[in-house]
Short mmCIF file of N, CA and C in Angstrom, two decimals:
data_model
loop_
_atom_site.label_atom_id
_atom_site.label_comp_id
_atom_site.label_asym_id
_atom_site.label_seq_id
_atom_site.Cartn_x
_atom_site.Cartn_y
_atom_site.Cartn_z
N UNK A 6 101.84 153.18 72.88
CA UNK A 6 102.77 153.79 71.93
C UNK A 6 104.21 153.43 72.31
N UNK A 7 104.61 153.48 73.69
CA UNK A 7 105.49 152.87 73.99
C UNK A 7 106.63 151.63 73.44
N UNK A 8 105.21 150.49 73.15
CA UNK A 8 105.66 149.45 73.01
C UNK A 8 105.82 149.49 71.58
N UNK A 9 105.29 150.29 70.76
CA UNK A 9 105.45 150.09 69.27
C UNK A 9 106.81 150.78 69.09
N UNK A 10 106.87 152.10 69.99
CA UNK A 10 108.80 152.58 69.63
C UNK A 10 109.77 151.48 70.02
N UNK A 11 108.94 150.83 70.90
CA UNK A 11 110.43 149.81 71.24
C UNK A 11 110.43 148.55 70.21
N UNK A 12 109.49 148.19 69.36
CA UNK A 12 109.63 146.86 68.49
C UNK A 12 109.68 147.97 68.10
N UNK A 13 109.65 149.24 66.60
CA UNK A 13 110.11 150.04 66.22
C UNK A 13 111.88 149.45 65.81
N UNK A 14 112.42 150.25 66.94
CA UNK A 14 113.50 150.41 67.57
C UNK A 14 114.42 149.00 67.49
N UNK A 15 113.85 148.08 67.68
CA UNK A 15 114.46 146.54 67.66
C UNK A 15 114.03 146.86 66.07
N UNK A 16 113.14 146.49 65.30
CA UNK A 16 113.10 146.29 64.33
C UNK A 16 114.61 146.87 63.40
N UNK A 17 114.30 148.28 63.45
CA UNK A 17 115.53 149.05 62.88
C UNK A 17 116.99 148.90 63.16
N UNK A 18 116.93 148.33 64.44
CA UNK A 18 118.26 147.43 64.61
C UNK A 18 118.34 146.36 64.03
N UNK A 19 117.52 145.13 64.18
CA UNK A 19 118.14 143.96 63.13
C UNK A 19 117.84 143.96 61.78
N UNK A 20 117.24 145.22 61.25
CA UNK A 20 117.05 145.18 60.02
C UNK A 20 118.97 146.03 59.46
N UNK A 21 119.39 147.05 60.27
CA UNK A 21 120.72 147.43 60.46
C UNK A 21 121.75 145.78 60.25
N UNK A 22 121.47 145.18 61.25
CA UNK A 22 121.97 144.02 61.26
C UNK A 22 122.28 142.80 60.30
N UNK A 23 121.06 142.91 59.81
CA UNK A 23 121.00 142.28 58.83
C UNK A 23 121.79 142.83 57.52
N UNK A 24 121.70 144.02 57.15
CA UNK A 24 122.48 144.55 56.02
C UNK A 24 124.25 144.56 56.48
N UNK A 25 124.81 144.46 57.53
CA UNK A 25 126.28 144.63 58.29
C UNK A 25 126.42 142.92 57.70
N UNK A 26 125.09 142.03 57.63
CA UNK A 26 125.62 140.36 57.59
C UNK A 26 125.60 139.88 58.77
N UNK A 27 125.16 140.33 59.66
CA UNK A 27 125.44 139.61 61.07
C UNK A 27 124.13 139.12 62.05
N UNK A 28 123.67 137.63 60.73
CA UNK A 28 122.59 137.46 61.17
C UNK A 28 121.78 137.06 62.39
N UNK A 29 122.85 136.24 63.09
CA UNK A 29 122.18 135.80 64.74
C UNK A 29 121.87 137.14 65.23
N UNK A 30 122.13 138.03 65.29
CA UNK A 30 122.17 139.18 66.35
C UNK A 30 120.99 139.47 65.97
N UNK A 31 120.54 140.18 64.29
CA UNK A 31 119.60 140.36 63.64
C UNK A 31 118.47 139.71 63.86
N UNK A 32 118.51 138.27 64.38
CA UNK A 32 117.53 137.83 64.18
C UNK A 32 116.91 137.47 65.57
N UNK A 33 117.52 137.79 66.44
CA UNK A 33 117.22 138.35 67.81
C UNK A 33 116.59 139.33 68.02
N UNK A 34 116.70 140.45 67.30
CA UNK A 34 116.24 141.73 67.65
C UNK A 34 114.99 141.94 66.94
N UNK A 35 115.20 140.79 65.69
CA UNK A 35 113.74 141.25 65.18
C UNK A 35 112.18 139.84 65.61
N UNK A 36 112.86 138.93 66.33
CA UNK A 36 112.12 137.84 67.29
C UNK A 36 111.60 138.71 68.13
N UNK A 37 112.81 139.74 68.78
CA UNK A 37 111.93 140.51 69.98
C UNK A 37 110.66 141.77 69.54
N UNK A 38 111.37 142.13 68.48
CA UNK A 38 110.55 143.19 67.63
C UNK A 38 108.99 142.10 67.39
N UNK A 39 109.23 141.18 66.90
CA UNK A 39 107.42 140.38 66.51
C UNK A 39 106.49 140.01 67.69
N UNK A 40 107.65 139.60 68.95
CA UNK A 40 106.86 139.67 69.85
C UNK A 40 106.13 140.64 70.55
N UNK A 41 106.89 141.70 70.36
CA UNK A 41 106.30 142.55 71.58
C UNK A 41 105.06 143.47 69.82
N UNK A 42 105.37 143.06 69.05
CA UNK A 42 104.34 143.92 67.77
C UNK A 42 104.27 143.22 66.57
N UNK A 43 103.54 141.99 66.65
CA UNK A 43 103.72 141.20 65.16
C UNK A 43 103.43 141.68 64.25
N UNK A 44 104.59 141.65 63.11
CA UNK A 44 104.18 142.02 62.00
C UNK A 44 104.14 141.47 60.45
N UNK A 45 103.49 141.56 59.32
CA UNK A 45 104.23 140.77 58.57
C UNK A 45 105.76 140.73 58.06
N UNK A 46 105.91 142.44 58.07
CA UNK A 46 107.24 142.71 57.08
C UNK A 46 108.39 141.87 57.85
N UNK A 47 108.00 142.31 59.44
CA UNK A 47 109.19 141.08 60.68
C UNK A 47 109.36 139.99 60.36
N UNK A 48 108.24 139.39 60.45
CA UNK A 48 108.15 137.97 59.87
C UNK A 48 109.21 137.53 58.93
N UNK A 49 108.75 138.46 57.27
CA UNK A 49 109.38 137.76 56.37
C UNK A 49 111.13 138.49 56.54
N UNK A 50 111.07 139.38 57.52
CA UNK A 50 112.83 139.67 57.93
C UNK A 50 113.47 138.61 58.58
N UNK A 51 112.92 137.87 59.95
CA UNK A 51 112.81 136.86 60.22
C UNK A 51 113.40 135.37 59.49
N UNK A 52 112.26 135.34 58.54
CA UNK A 52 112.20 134.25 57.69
C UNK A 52 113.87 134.53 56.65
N UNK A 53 114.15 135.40 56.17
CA UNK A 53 115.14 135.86 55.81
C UNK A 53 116.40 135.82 56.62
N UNK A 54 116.40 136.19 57.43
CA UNK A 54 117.38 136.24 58.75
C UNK A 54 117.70 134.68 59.00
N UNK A 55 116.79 133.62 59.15
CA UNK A 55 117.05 131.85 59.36
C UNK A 55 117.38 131.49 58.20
N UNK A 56 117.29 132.22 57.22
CA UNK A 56 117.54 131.16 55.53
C UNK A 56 119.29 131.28 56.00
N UNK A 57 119.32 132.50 55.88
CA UNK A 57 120.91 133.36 55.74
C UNK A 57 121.72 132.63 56.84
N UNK A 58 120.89 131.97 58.19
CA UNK A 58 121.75 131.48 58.99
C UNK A 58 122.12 129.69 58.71
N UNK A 59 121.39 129.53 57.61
CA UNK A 59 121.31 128.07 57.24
C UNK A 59 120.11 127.65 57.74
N UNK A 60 119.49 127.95 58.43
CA UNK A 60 117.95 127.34 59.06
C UNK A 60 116.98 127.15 58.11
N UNK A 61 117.31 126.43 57.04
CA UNK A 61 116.37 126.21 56.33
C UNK A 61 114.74 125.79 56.36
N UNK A 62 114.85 124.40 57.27
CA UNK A 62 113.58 124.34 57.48
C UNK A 62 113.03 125.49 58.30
N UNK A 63 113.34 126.31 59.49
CA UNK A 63 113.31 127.04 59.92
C UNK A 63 112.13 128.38 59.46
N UNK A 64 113.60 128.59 58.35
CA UNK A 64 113.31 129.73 57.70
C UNK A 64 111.76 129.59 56.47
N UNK A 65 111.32 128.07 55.87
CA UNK A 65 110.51 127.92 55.21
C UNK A 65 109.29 127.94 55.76
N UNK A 66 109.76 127.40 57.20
CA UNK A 66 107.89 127.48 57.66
C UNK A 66 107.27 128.57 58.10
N UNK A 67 108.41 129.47 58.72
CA UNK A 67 108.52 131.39 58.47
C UNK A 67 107.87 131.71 57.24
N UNK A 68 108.63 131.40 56.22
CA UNK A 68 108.00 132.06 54.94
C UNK A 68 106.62 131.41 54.62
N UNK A 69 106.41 130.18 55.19
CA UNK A 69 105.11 129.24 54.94
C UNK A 69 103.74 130.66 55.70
N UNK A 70 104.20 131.06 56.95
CA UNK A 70 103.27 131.53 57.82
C UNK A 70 103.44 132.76 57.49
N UNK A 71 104.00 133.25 56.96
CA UNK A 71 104.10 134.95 56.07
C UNK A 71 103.66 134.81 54.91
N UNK A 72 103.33 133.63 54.30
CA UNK A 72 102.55 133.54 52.99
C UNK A 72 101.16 133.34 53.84
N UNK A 73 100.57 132.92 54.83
CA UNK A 73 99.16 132.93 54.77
C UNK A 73 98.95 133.91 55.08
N UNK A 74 99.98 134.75 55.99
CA UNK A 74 99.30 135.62 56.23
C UNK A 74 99.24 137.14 55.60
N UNK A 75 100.01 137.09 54.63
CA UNK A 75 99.59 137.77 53.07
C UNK A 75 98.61 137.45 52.50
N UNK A 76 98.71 136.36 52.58
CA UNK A 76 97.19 136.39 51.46
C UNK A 76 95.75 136.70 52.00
N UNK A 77 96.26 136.09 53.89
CA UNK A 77 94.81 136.61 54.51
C UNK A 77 94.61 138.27 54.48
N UNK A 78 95.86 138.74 54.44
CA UNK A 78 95.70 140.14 54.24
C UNK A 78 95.65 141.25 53.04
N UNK A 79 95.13 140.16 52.11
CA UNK A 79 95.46 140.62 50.92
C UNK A 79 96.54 141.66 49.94
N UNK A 80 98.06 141.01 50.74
CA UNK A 80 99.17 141.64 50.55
C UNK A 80 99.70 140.63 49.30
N UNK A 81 99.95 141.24 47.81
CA UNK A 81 99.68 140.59 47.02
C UNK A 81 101.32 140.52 47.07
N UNK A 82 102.03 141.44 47.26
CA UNK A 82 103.66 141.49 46.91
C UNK A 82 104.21 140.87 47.87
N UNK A 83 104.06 140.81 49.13
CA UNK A 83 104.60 140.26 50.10
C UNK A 83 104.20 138.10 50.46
N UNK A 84 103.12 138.55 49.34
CA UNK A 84 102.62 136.64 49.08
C UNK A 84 103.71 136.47 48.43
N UNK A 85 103.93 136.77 47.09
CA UNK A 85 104.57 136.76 45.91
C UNK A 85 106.41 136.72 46.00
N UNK A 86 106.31 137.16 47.40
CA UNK A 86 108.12 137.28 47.70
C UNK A 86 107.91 136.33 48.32
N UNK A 87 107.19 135.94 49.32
CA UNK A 87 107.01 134.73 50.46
C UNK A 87 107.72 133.49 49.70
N UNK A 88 106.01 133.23 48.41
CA UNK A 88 106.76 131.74 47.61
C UNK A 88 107.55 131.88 47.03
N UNK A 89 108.38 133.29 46.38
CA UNK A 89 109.57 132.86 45.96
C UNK A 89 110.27 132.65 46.79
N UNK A 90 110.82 132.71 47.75
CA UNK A 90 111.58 132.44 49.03
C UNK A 90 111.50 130.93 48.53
N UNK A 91 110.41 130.49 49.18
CA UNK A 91 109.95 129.32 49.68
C UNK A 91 110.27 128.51 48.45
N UNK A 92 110.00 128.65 47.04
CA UNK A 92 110.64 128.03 46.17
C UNK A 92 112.08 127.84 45.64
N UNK A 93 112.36 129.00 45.95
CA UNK A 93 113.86 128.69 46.21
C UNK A 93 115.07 128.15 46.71
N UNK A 94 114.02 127.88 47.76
CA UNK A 94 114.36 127.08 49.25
C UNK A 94 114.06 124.84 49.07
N UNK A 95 113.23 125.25 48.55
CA UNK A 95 112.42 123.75 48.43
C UNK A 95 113.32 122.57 47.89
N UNK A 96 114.10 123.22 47.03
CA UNK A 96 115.84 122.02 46.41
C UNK A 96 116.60 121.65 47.50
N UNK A 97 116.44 122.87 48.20
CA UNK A 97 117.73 122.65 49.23
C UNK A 97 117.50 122.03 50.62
N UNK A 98 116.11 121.71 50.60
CA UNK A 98 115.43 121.76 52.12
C UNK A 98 115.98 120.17 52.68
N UNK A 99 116.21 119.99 53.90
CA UNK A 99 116.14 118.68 54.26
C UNK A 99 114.64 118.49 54.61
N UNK A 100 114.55 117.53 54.75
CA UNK A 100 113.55 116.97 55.28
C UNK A 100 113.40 115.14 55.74
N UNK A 101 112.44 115.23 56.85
CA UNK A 101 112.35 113.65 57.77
C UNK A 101 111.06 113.38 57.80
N UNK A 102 111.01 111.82 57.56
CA UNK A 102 109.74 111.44 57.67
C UNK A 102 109.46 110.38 58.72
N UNK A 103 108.80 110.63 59.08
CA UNK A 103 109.06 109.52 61.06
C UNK A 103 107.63 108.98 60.77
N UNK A 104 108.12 107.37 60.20
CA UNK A 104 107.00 106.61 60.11
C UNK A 104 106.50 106.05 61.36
N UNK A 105 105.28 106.18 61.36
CA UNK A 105 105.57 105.79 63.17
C UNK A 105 103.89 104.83 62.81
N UNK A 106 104.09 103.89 63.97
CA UNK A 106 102.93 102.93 64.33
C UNK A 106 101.73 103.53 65.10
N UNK A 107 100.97 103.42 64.11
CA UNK A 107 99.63 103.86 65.02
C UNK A 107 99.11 103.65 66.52
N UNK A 108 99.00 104.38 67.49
CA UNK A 108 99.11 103.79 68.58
C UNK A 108 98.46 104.60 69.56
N UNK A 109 97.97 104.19 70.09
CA UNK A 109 96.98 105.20 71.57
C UNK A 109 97.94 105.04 72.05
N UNK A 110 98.32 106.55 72.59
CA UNK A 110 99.55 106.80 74.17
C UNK A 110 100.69 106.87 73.24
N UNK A 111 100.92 106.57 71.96
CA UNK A 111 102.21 106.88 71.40
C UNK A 111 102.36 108.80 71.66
N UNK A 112 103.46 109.07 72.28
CA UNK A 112 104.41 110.29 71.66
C UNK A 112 105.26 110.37 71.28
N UNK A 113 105.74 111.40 70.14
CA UNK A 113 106.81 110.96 69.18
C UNK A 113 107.36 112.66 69.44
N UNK A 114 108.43 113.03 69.89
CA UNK A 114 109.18 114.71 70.14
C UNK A 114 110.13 114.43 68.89
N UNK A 115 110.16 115.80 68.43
CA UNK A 115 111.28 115.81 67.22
C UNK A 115 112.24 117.28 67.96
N UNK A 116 113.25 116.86 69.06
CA UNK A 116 113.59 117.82 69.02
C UNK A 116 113.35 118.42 70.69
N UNK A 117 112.96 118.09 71.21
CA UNK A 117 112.02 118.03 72.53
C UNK A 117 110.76 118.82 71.94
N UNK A 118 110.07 118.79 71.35
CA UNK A 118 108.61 119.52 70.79
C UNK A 118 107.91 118.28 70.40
N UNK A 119 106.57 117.95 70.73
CA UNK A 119 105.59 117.14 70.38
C UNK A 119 105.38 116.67 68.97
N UNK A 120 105.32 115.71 68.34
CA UNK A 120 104.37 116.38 67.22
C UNK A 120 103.44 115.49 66.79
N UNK A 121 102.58 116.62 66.10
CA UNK A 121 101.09 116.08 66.35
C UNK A 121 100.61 115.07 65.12
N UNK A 122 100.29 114.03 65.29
CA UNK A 122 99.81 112.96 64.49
C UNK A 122 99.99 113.40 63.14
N UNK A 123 99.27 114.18 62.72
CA UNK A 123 99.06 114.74 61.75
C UNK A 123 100.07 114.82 61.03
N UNK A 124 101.65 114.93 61.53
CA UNK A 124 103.00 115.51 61.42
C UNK A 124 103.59 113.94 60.87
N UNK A 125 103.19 112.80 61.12
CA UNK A 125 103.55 111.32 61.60
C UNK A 125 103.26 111.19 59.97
N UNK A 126 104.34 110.60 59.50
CA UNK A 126 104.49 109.97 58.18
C UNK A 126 104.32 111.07 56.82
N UNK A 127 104.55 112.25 57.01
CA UNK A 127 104.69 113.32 56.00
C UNK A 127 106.01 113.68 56.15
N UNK A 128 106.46 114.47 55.39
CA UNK A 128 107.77 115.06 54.77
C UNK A 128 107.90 116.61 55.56
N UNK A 129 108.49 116.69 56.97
CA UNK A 129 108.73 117.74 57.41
C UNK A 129 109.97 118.39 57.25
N UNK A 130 109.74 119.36 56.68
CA UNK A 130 111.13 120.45 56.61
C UNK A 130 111.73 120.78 57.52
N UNK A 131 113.02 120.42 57.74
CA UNK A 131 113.59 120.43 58.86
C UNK A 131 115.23 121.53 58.70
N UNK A 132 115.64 121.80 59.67
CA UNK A 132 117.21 122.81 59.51
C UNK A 132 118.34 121.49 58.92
N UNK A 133 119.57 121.77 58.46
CA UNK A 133 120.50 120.88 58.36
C UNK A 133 121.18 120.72 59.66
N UNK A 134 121.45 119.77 60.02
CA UNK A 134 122.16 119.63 61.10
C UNK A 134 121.57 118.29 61.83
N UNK A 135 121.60 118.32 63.53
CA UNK A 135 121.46 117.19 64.21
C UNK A 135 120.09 117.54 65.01
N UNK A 136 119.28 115.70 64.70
CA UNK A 136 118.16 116.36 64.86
C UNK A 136 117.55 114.77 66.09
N UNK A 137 116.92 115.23 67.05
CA UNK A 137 116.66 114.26 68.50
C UNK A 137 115.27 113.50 67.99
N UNK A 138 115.22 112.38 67.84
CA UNK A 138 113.60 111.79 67.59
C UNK A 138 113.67 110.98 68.74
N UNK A 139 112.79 110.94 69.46
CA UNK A 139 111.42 110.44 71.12
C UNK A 139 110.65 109.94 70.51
N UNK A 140 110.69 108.63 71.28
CA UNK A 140 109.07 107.67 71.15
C UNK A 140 108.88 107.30 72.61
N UNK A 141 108.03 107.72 73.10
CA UNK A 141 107.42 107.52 74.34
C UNK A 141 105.81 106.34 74.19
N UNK A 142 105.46 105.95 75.23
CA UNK A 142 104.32 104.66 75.80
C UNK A 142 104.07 105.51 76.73
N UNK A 143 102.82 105.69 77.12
CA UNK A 143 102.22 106.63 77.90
C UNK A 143 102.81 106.97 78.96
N UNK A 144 104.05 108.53 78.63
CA UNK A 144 104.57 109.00 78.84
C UNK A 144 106.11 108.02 79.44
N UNK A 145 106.39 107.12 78.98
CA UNK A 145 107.70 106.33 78.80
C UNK A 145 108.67 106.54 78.03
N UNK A 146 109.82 106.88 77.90
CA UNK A 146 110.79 107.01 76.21
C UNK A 146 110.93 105.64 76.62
N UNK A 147 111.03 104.82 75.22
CA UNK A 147 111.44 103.81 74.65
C UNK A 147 112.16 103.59 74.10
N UNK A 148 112.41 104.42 72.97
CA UNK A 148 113.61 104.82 71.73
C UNK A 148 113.55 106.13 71.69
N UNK A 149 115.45 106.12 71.21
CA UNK A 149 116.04 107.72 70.76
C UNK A 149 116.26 107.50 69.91
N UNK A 150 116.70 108.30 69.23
CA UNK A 150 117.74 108.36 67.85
C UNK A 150 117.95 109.72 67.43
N UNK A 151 119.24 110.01 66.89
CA UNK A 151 119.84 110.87 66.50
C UNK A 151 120.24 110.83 65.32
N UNK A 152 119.09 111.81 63.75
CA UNK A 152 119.83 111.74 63.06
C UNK A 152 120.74 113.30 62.34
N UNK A 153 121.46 113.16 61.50
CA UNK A 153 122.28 114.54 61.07
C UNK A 153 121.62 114.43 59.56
N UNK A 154 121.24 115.18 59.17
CA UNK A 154 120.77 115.90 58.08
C UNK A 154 121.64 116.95 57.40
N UNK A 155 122.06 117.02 55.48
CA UNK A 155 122.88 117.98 55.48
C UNK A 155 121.26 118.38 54.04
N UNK A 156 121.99 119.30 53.64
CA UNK A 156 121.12 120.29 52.52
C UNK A 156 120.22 119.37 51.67
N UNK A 157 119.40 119.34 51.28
CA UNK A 157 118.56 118.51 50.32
C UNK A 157 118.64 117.32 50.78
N UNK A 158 119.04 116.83 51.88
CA UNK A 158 118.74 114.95 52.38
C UNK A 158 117.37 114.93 52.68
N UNK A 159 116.64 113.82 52.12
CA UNK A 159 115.42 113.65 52.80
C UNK A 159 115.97 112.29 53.59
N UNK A 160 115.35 111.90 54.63
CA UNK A 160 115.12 110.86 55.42
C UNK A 160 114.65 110.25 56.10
N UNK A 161 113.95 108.54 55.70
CA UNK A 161 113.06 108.20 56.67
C UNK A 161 113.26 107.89 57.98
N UNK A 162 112.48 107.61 59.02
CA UNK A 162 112.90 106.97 60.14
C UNK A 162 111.96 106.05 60.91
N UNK A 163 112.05 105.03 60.69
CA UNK A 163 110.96 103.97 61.45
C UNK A 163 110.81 103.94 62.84
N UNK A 164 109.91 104.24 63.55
CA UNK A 164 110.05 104.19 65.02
C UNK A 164 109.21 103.15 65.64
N UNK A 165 110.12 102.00 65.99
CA UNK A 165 109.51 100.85 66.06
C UNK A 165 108.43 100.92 67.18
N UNK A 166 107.48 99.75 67.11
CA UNK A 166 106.57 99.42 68.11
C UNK A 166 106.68 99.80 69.28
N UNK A 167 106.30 100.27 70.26
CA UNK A 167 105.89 100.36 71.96
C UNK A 167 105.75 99.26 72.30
N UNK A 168 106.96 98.39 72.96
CA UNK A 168 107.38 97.39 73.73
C UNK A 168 105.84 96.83 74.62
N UNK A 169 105.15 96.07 74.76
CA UNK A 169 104.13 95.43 75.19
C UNK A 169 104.09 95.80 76.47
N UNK A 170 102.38 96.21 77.17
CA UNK A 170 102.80 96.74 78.12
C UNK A 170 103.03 95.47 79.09
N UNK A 171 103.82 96.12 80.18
CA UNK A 171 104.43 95.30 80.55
C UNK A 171 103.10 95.16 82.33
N UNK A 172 103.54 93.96 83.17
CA UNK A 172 102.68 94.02 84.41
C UNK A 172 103.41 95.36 85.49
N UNK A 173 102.37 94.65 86.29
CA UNK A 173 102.64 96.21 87.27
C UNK A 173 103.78 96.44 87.67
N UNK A 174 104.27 97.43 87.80
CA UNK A 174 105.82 98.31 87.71
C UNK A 174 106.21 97.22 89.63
N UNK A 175 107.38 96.93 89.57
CA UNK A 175 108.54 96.64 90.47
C UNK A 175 108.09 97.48 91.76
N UNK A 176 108.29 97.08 92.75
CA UNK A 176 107.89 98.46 94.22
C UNK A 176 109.54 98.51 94.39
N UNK A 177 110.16 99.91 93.73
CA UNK A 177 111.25 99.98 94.05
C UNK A 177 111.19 101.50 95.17
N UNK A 178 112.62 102.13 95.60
CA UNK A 178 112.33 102.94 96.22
C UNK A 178 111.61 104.27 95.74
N UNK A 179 111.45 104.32 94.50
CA UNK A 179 110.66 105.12 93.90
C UNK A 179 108.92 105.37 94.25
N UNK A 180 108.39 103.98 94.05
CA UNK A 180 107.17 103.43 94.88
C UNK A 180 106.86 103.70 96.05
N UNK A 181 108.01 103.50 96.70
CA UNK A 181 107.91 103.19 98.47
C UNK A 181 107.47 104.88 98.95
N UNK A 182 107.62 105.68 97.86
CA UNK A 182 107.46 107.27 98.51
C UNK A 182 108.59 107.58 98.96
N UNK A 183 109.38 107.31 98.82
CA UNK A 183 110.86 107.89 99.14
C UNK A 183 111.45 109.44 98.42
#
């Protein structure tokens, strides 16, 4: 019981917060509120709280995961606010598409976060702003790049080939066990 007065308690603060306009704070208190007691209504406060801060992509995949999990819960009003969110959102969204070469041992970080194949050549919703793309060779970076994204930009990004592997690594002092 404890722990529910205290996400409680956070909750009712950044939901406070949120109505004053003062969304970073808000959206702190109600991150801590989902963790320590997930809920949906948090969630879509949450998801609300990142739109308002500009976090668009952010805020959509919030509302993406508060729409399933309305519907898994057969919360018909809280689906129904979700996609409007989410449609509302969808003009404005940036989004990147990181064409990448098929490749055993390729990793590709958007951001320092992995992402998973699956993610590789689709249209991910992303925040506006500046965004880190990693291509690693079994566990090597190869290429960076940095691109900036503003409201509704979509953009591709080719991430060239994994440089051939090369023969056995140099015995530098790294090798030597140093």
């Amino acid at each position: 019981a404890n722990l529910e007065s205290e996400a409680a308690r956070l909750f009712q603060e950044g939901r406070a917060l949120l109505v004053e306009g003062r969304f970073a704070e808000a959206c702190s208190r109600l991150e801590q509120s989902q963790q320590l007691e997930p809920r949906l209504g948090t969630k879509l406060n949450i998801a609300f709280c990142q739109e308002r801060l500009g976090k668009l992509g952010t805020a959509w995949r919030v509302f993406q995961e508060a729409l399933s999990s309305a519907r898994a819960e057969g919360d018909v009003a809280r689906e129904a606010f979700a996609r409007s969110r989410m449609d509302a959102l969808a003009p404005r969204l940036p989004s990147l598409k990181v064409r990448a070469p098929s490749a055993d041992q390729l990793t590709l970080l958007l951001d320092g976060a992995a992402l998973a194949p699956a993610q590789w050549n689709t249209e991910l919703p992303v925040d506006p702003g500046e965004h880190t793309l990693v291509a690693a060779f079994l566990g090597e970076e190869y290429w960076r790049r940095t691109v900036t994204l503003r409201e509704s930009e979509h953009v591709d990004v080719a991430i060239p080939a994994a440089p051939e592997e090369t023969g056995p690594l140099e015995t530098g002092p790294r090798a030597a066990g140093t």
